Coordinates of C-alpha atoms and ligand atoms in Angstrom, one line a residue:
Chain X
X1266 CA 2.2 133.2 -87.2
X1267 CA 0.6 132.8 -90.9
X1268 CA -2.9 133.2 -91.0
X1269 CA -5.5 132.0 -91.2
X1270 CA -5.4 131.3 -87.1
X1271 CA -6.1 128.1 -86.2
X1272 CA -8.5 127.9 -83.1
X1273 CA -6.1 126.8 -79.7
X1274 CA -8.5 123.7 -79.1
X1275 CA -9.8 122.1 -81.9
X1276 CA -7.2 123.9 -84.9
X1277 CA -10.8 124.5 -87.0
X1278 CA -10.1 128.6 -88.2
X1279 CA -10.6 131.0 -85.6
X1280 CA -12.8 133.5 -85.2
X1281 CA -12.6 134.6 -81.6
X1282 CA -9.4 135.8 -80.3
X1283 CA -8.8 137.0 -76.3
X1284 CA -6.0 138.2 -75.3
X1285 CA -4.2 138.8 -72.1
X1286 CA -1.5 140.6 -70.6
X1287 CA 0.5 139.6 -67.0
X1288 CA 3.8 140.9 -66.2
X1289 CA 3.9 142.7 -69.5
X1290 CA 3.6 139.7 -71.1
X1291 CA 0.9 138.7 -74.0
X1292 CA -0.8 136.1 -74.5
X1293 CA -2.9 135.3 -76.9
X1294 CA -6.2 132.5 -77.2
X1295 CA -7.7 132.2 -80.4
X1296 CA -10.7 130.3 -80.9
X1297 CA -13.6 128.8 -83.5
X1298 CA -17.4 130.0 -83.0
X1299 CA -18.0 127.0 -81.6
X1300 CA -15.3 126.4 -79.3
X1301 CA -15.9 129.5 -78.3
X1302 CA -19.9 129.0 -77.5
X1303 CA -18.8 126.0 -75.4
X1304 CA -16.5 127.2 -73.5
X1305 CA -18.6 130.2 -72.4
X1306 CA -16.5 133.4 -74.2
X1307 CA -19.6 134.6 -75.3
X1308 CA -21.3 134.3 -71.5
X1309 CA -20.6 137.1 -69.5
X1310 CA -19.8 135.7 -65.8
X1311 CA -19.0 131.9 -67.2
X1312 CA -15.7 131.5 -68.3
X1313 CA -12.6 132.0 -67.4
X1314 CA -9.6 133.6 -69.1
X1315 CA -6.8 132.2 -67.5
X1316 CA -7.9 128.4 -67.3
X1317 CA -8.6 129.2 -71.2
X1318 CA -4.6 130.2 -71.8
X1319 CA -3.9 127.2 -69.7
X1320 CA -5.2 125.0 -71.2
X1321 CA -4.5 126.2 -74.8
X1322 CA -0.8 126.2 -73.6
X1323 CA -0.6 122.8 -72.6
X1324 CA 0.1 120.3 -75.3
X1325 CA -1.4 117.0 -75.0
X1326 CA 0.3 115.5 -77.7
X1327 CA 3.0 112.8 -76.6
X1328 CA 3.5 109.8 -74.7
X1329 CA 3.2 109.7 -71.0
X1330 CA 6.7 109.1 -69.8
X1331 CA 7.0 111.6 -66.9
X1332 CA 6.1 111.1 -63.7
X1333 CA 3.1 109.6 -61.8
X1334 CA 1.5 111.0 -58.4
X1335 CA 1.8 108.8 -55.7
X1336 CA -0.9 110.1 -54.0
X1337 CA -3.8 110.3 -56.7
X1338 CA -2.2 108.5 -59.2
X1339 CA -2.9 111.8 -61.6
X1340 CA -0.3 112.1 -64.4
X1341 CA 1.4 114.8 -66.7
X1342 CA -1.1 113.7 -69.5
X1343 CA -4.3 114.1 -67.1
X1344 CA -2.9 117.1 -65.9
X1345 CA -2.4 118.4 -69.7
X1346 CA -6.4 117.1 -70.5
X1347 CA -7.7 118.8 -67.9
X1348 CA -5.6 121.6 -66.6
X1349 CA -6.4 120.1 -63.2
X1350 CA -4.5 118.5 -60.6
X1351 CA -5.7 115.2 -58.7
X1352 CA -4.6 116.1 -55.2
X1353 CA -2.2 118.6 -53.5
X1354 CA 0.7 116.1 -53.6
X1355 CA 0.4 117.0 -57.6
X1356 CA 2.4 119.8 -57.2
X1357 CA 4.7 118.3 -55.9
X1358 CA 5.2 115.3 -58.6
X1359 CA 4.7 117.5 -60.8
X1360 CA 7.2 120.3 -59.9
X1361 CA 9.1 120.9 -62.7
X1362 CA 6.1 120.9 -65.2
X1363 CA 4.4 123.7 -63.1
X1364 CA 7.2 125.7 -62.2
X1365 CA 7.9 127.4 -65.5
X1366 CA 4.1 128.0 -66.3
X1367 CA 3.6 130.1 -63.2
X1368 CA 5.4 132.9 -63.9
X1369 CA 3.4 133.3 -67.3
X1370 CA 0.3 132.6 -65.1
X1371 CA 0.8 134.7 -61.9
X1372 CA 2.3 138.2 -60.6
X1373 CA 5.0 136.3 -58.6
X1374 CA 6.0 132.2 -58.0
X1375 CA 5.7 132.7 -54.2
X1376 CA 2.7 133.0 -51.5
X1377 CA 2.4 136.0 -49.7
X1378 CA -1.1 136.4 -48.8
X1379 CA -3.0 134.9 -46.4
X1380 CA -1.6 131.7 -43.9
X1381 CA -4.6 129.6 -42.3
X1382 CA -2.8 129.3 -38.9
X1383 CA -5.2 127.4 -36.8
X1384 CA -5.2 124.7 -39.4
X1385 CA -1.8 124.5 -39.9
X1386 CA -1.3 124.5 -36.0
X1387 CA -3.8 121.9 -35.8
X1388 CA -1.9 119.5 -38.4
X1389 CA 1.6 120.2 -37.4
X1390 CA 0.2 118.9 -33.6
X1391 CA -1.5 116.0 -35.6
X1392 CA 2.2 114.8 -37.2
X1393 CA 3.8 115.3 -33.7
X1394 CA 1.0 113.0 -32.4
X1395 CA 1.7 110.1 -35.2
X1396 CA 5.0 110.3 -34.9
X1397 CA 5.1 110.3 -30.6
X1398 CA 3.0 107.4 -30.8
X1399 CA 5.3 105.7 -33.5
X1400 CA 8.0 106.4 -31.3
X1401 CA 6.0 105.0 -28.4
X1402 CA 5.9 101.8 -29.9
X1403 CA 9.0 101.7 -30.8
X1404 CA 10.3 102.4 -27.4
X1405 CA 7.5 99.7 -25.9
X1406 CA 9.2 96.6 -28.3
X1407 CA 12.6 97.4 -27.9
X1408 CA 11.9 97.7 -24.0
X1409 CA 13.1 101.0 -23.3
X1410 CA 10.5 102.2 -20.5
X1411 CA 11.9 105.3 -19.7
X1412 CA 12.0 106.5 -22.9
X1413 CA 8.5 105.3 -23.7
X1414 CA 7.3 107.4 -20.4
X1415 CA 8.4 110.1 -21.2
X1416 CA 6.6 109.8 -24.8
X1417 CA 3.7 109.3 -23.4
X1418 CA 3.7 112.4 -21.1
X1419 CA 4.6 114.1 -24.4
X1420 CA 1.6 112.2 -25.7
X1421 CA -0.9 113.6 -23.1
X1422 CA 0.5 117.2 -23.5
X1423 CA 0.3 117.1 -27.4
X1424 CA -3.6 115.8 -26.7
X1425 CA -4.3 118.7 -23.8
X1426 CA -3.8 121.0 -26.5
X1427 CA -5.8 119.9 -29.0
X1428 CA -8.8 119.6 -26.0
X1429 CA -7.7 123.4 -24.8
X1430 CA -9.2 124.0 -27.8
X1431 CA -13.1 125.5 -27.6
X1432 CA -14.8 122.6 -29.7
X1433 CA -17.8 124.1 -31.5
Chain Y
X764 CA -9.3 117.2 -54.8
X765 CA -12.6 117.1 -56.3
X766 CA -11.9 116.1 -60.0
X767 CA -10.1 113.0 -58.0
X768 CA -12.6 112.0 -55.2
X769 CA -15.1 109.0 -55.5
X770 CA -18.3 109.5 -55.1
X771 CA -18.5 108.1 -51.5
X772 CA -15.7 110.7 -51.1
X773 CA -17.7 113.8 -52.1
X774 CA -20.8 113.1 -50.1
X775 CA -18.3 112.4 -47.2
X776 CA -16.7 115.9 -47.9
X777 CA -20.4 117.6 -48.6
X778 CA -21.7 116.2 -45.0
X779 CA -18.3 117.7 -43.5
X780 CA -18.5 121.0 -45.2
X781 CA -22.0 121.3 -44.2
X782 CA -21.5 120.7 -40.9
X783 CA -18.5 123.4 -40.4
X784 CA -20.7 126.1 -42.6
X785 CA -23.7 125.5 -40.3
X786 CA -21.2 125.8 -37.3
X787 CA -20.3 129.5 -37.8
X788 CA -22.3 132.6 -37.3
X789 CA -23.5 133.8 -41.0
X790 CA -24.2 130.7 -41.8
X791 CA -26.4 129.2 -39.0
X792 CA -29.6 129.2 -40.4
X793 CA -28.6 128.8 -44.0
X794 CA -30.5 127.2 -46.6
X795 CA -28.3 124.3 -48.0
X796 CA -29.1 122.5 -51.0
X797 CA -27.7 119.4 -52.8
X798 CA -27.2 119.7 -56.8
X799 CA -29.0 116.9 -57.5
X800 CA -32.1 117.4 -55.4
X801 CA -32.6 121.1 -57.1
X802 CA -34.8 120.7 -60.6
X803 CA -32.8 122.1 -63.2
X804 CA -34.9 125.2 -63.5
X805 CA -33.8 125.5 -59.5
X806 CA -30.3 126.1 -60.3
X807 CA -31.0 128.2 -63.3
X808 CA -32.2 130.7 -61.1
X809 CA -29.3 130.3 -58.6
X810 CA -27.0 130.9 -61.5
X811 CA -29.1 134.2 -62.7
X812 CA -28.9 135.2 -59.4
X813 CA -25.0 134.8 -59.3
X814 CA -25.6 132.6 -56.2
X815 CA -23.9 129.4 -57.8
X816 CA -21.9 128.9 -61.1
X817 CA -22.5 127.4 -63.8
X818 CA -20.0 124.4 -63.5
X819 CA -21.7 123.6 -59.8
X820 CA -24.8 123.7 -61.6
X821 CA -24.0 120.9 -64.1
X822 CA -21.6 118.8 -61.0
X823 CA -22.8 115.1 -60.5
X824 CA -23.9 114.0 -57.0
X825 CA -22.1 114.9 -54.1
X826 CA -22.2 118.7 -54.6
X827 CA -24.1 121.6 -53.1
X828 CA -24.7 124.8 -51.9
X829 CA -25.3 127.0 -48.7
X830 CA -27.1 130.2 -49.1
X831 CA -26.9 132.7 -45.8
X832 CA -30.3 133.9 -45.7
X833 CA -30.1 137.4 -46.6
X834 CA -28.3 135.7 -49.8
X835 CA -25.2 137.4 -49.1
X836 CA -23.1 134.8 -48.9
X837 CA -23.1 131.7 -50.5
X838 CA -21.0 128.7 -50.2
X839 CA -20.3 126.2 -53.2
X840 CA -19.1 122.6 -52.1
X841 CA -17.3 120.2 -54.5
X842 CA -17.5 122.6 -57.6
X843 CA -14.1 123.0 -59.0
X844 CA -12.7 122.9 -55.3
X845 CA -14.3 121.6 -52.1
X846 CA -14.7 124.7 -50.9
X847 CA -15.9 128.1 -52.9
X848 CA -16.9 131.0 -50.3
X849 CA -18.6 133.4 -52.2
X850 CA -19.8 137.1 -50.5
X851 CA -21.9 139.5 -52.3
X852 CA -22.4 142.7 -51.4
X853 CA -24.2 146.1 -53.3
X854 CA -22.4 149.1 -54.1
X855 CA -18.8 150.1 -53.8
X856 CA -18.0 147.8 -50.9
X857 CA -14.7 145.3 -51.7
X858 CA -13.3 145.9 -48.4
X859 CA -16.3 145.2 -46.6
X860 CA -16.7 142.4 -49.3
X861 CA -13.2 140.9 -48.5
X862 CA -13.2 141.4 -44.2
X863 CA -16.5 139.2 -44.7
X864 CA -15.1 136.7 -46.7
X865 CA -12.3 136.5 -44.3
X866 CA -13.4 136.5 -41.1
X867 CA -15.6 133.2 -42.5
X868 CA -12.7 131.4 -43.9
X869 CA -11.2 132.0 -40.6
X870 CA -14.0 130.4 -38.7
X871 CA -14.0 127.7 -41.0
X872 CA -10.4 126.6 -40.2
X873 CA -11.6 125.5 -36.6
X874 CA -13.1 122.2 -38.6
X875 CA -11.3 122.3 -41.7
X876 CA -8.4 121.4 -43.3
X877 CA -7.0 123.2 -46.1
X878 CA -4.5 121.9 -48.7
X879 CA -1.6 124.2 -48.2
X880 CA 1.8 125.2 -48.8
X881 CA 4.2 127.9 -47.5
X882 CA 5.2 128.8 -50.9
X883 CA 2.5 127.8 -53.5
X884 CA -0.2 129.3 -50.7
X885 CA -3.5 127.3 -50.9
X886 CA -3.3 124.5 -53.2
X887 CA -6.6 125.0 -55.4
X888 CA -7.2 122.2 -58.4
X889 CA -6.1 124.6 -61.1
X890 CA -2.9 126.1 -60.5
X891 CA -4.4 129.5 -62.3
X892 CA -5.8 129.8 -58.5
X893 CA -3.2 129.1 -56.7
X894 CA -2.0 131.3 -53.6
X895 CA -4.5 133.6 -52.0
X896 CA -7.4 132.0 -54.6
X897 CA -8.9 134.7 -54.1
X898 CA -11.2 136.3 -56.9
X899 CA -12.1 140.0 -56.3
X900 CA -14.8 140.7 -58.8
X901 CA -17.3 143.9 -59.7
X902 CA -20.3 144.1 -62.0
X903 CA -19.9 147.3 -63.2
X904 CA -22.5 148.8 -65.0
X905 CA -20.8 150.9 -67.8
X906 CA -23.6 152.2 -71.0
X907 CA -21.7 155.6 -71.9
X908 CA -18.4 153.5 -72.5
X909 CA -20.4 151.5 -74.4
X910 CA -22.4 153.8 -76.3
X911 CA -19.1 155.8 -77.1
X912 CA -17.1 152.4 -78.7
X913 CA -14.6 152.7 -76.1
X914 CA -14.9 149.6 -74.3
X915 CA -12.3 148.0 -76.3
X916 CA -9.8 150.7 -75.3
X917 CA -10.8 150.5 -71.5
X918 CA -10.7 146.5 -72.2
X919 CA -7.0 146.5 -73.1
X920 CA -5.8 149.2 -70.4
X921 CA -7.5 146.8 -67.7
X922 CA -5.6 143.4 -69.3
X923 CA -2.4 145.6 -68.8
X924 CA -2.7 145.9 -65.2
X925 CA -3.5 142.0 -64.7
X926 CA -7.2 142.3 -64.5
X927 CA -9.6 140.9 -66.8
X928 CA -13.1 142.4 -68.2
X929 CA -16.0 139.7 -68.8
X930 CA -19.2 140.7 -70.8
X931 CA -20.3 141.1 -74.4
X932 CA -19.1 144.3 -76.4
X933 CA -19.2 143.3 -79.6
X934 CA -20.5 145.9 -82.2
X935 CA -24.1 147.4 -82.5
X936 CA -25.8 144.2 -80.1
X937 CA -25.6 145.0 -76.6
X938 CA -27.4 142.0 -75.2
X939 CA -25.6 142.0 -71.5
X940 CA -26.9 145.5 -70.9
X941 CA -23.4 147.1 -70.5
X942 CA -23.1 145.0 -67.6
X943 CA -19.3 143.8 -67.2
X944 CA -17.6 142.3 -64.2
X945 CA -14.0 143.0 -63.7
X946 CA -11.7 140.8 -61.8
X947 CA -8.2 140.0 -60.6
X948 CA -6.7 137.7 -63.1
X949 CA -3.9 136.9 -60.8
X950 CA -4.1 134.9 -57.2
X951 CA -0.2 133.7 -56.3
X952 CA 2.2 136.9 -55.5
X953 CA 0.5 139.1 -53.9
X954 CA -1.7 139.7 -51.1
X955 CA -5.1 139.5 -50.6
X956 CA -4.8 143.5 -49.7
X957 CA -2.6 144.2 -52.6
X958 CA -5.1 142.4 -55.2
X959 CA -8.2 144.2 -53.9
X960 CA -6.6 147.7 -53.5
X961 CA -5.7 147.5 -56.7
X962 CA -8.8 146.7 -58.3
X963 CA -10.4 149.0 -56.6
X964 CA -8.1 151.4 -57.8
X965 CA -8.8 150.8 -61.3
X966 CA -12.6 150.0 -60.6
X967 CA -12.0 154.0 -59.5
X968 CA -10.3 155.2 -62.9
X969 CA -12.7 153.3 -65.0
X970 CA -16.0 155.0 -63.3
X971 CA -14.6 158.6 -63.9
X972 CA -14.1 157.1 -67.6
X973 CA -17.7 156.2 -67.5
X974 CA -19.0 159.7 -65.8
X975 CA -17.0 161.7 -68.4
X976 CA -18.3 159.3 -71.3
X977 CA -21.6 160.4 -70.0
X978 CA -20.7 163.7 -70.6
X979 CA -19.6 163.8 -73.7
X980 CA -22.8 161.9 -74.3
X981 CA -25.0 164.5 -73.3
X982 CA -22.8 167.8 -74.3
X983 CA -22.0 166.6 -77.9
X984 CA -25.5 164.1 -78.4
X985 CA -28.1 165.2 -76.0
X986 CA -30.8 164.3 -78.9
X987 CA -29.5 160.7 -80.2
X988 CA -29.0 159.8 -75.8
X989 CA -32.3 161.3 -75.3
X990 CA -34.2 159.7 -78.0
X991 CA -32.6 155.7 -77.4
X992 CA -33.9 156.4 -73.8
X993 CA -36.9 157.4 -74.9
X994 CA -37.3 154.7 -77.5
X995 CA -36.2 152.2 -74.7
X996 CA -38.9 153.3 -72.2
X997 CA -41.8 153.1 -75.0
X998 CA -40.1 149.9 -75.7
X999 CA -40.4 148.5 -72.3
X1000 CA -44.1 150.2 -71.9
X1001 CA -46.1 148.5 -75.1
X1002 CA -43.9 145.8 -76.8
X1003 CA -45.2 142.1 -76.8
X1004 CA -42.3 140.5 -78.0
X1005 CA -38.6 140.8 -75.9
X1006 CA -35.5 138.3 -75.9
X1007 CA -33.3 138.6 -72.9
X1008 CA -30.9 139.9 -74.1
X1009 CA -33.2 143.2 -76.2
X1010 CA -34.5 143.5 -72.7
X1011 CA -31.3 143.7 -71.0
X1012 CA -30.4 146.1 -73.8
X1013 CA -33.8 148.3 -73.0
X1014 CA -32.8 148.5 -69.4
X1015 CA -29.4 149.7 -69.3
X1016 CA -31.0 152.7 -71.0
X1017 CA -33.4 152.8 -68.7
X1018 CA -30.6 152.5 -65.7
X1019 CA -29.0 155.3 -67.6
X1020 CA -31.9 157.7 -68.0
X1021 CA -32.3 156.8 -64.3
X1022 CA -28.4 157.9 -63.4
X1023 CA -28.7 160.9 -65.5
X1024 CA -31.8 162.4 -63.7
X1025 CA -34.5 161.5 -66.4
X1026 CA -36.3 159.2 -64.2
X1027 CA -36.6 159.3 -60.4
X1028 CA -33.3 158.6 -58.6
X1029 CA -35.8 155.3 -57.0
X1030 CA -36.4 154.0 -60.2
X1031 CA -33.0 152.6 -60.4
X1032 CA -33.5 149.8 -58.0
X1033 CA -36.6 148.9 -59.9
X1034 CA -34.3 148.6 -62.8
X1035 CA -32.0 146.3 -61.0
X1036 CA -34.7 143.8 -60.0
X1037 CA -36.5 143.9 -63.4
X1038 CA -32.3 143.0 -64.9
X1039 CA -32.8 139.8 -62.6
X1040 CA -36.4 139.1 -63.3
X1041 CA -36.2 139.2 -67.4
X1042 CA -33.5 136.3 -67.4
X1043 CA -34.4 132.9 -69.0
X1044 CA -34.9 130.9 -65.8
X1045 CA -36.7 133.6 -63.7
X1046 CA -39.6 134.1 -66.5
X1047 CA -40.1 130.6 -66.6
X1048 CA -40.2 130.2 -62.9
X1049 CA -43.2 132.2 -62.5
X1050 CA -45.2 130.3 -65.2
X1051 CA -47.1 127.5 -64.7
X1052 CA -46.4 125.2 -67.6
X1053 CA -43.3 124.9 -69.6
X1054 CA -42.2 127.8 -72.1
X1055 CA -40.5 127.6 -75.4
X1056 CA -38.2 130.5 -76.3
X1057 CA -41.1 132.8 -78.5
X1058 CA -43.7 132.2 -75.2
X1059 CA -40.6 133.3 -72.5
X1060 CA -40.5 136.3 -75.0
X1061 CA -44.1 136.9 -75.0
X1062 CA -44.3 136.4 -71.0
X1063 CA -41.2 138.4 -70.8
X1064 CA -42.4 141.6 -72.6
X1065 CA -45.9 140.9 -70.6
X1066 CA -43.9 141.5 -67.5
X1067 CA -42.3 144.9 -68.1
X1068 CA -45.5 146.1 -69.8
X1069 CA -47.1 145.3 -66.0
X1070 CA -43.8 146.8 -64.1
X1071 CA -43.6 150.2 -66.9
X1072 CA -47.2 151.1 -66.8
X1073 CA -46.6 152.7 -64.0
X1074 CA -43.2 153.8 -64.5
X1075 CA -42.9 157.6 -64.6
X1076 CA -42.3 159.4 -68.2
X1077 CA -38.9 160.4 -68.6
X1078 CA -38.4 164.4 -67.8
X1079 CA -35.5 165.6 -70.3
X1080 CA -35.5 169.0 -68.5
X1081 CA -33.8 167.2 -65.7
X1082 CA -30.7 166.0 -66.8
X1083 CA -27.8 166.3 -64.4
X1084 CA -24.4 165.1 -64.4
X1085 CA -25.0 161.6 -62.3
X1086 CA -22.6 159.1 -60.7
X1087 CA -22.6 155.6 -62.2
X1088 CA -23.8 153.3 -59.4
X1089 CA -22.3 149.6 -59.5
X1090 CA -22.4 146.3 -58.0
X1091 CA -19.7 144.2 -56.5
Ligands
ZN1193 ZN1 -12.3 125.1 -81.9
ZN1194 ZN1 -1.9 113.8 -57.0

């Protein structure tokens, strides 16, 4: 790198360089005085260093090619503005953009913390309803009682446990 | 996700929020708040009290906050994420800190929904929070290090382990009052165990820093430490003029004179209000009319004069070797 440094956001000279160090690795921010007001560097609890390096790291230069979320409609280019994603399904559609950046980012690439298990119960019952009901449907137009019987015991069990649960 | 949701979206996702906060036990006779029905000098306070952040205090409609009463915990809804849980607690306490925060999250999943995934863990908006999203954090008060230019040092051996320092150390100013919170950098990886033990152990290695800092300070210095806590306590006694951050400055001595046995042991929790008290927002709160910068200053000064006059004089027979005493 020749100097002077250029500042990561706006390429005026930089004054204000933060570094940071994960899995041995550096990286490096460098910013203008006025980026650097703005973005809260010089406020004790108001910024953070990591969405900084993100967002320094991410180009925005280029067309808009890759993909588009099908969920949110988000793409690579708002992702690269903001350093946000629209919706969960982001990560997803946007795999193979993220993948790389989160071993820079993080200590490993895979959970291993916390697992919100009544929520995930709760949805998991949720898709077996949808799809027993699908099914029950299905069964109903092509005539096939017995089938749709028995998908509708499997109905009523699926909805006893979700009212087994205490509602608060 | 918030950056995506329409309005009509948010408020739908406040009233739910609200509803699943007010349903569990910490939270049942919160005080809940949206943004836009706070005046801005409202949420200048909430942010000098670290009870909301700054980006939820500048979010269009359709955000808010819950405040347990005892202002322990607070809940941000529709900052960055639908859902922040904050917990604050005094001293030395990130385990207590983190079973708190836990056991609420818990509760919370009986009504909510959370985005995510087996192996990405919970899917925040920024992927730099991804997995546990949890941010361990503590304000660590940390004057000798300061005093001694080796905050830079302690600075860099933190970034090594994956944690990050926030605060001001730049030469000669001091305007935070050596106040520096130091959190976990990293969320996806590890567990939430493994990121708080960790800190914790290096929240550890940095106060026996601090305590031999402190001395150094008073084997090699005694004179120069004595007389900027001295100067600080006339300081905080008869000026009529303070900014914030001179005052913040003025009271980290103070806080240090305090831990070294100068002061009376209980004149360090006056200290920690008067820290909250001489910010911006909080000095304008408790005038009547609106204050320009020089006034706050004026008002500001006004205020410790009142709180110092009858602060005890410093005894410099009583030095001792005291433990640094921080917040998390
Ligand atoms: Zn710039
Ligand atoms: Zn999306």
């Amino acid at each position: 790198m020749a100097s002077p440094l250029k500042c990561n956001l706006c390429s005026k000279p930089a004054t204000v360089h933060l570094t940071q160090i994960v899995n041995n690795k550096v990286h490096k921010v460098d910013l203008c005085e006025e980026c650097a007001q703005a973005k809260g560097v010089t406020d004790p609890t108001g910024f953070s260093l990591s969405d900084l390096l993100l967002k320094a790291s991410l180009n925005t230069e280029g067309s808009d090619t890759g993909p588009r979320c099908e969920q949110c409609g988000f793409t690579q280019n708002d992702f690269k503005k903001t350093g946000r994603f629209g919706c969960p399904h982001c990560y997803e559609t946007f795999k193979a953009l993220i993948e790389p950046m989160l071993d820079n980012m993080h200590k490993g690439t895979t959970h291993t913390g916390k697992v919100p298990q009544k929520a995930l119960a709760r949805k998991s019952l949720y898709d077996r309803l949808t799809t027993l009901e699908l099914d029950l449907s299905e069964a109903i137009k092509t005539e096939r009682y017995e089938d749709a019987a028995r998908y509708r015991d499997e109905i009523n069990q699926v909805k006893q446990a979700f009212g087994e649960k205490p509602a608060e | 996700m918030v950056s995506a949701a329409a309005d009509e979206q948010r408020a739908a996702i406040l009233e739910t929020c609200r509803e699943a906060l007010a349903a569990t036990a910490p939270l049942k006779r919160a005080a809940q708040a949206s943004i836009d029905e706070l005046s801005e000098l409202d949420r200048q306070i909430l942010v000098e009290r670290h009870l909301i952040s700054r980006e939820l205090s500048g979010a269009k409609n359709g955000s808010g906050v819950v405040i347990s009463p005892d202002q322990t915990i607070s809940v941000m809804i529709n900052e960055e994420d639908h859902l922040r849980l904050q917990v604050l607690r005094a001293g030395f306490q990130l385990k207590k800190a983190w079973a708190a925060i836990d056991a609420l999250d818990t509760a919370l999943e009986d009504c909510l929904d959370y985005a995510f995934s087996p192996t990405l863990g919970y899917l925040t908006a920024c992927p730099t929070n991804l997995g546990t999203g949890l941010r361990a954090s503590a304000m660590m008060h940390l004057p000798a290090l300061v005093i001694s230019g080796q905050m830079e040092k302690v600075v860099r051996a933190v970034n090594q382990l994956g944690l990050v320092v926030r605060g001001l150390f730049g030469e000669g100013s001091d305007a935070s009052g050596s106040i520096f919170q130091i959190s976990n950098q990293t969320t996806l990886g590890e567990s939430e165990d493994t990121i708080i033990k960790r800190l914790g152990s290096v929240l550890h290695s940095i106060i026996e820093h601090e305590i031999n800092a402190r001395a150094r300070l008073v084997e090699n210095d005694a004179a120069k430490l004595q007389d900027k806590i001295g100067r600080a306590y006339g300081i905080l006694q008869h000026s009529h003029l303070l900014t914030s951050g001179e005052a913040m400055n003025l009271l980290s001595l103070v806080r240090l004179g305090a831990d070294l046995g100068y002061f009376p042991e209980d004149s360090r929790s006056l200290v920690d209000r008067l820290f909250i008290e001489a910010q911006p927002g909080h000095i304008q709160h408790v005038s009547k009319s609106d204050l320009d910068p020089a006034q706050r200053d004026s008002r500001r000064a006004g205020h410790l004069r009142t709180e110092f006059a009858a602060f005890p004089a410093p005894n410099f027979l009583n030095g001792a070797d005291a433990k640094p005493q921080n917040d998390n």
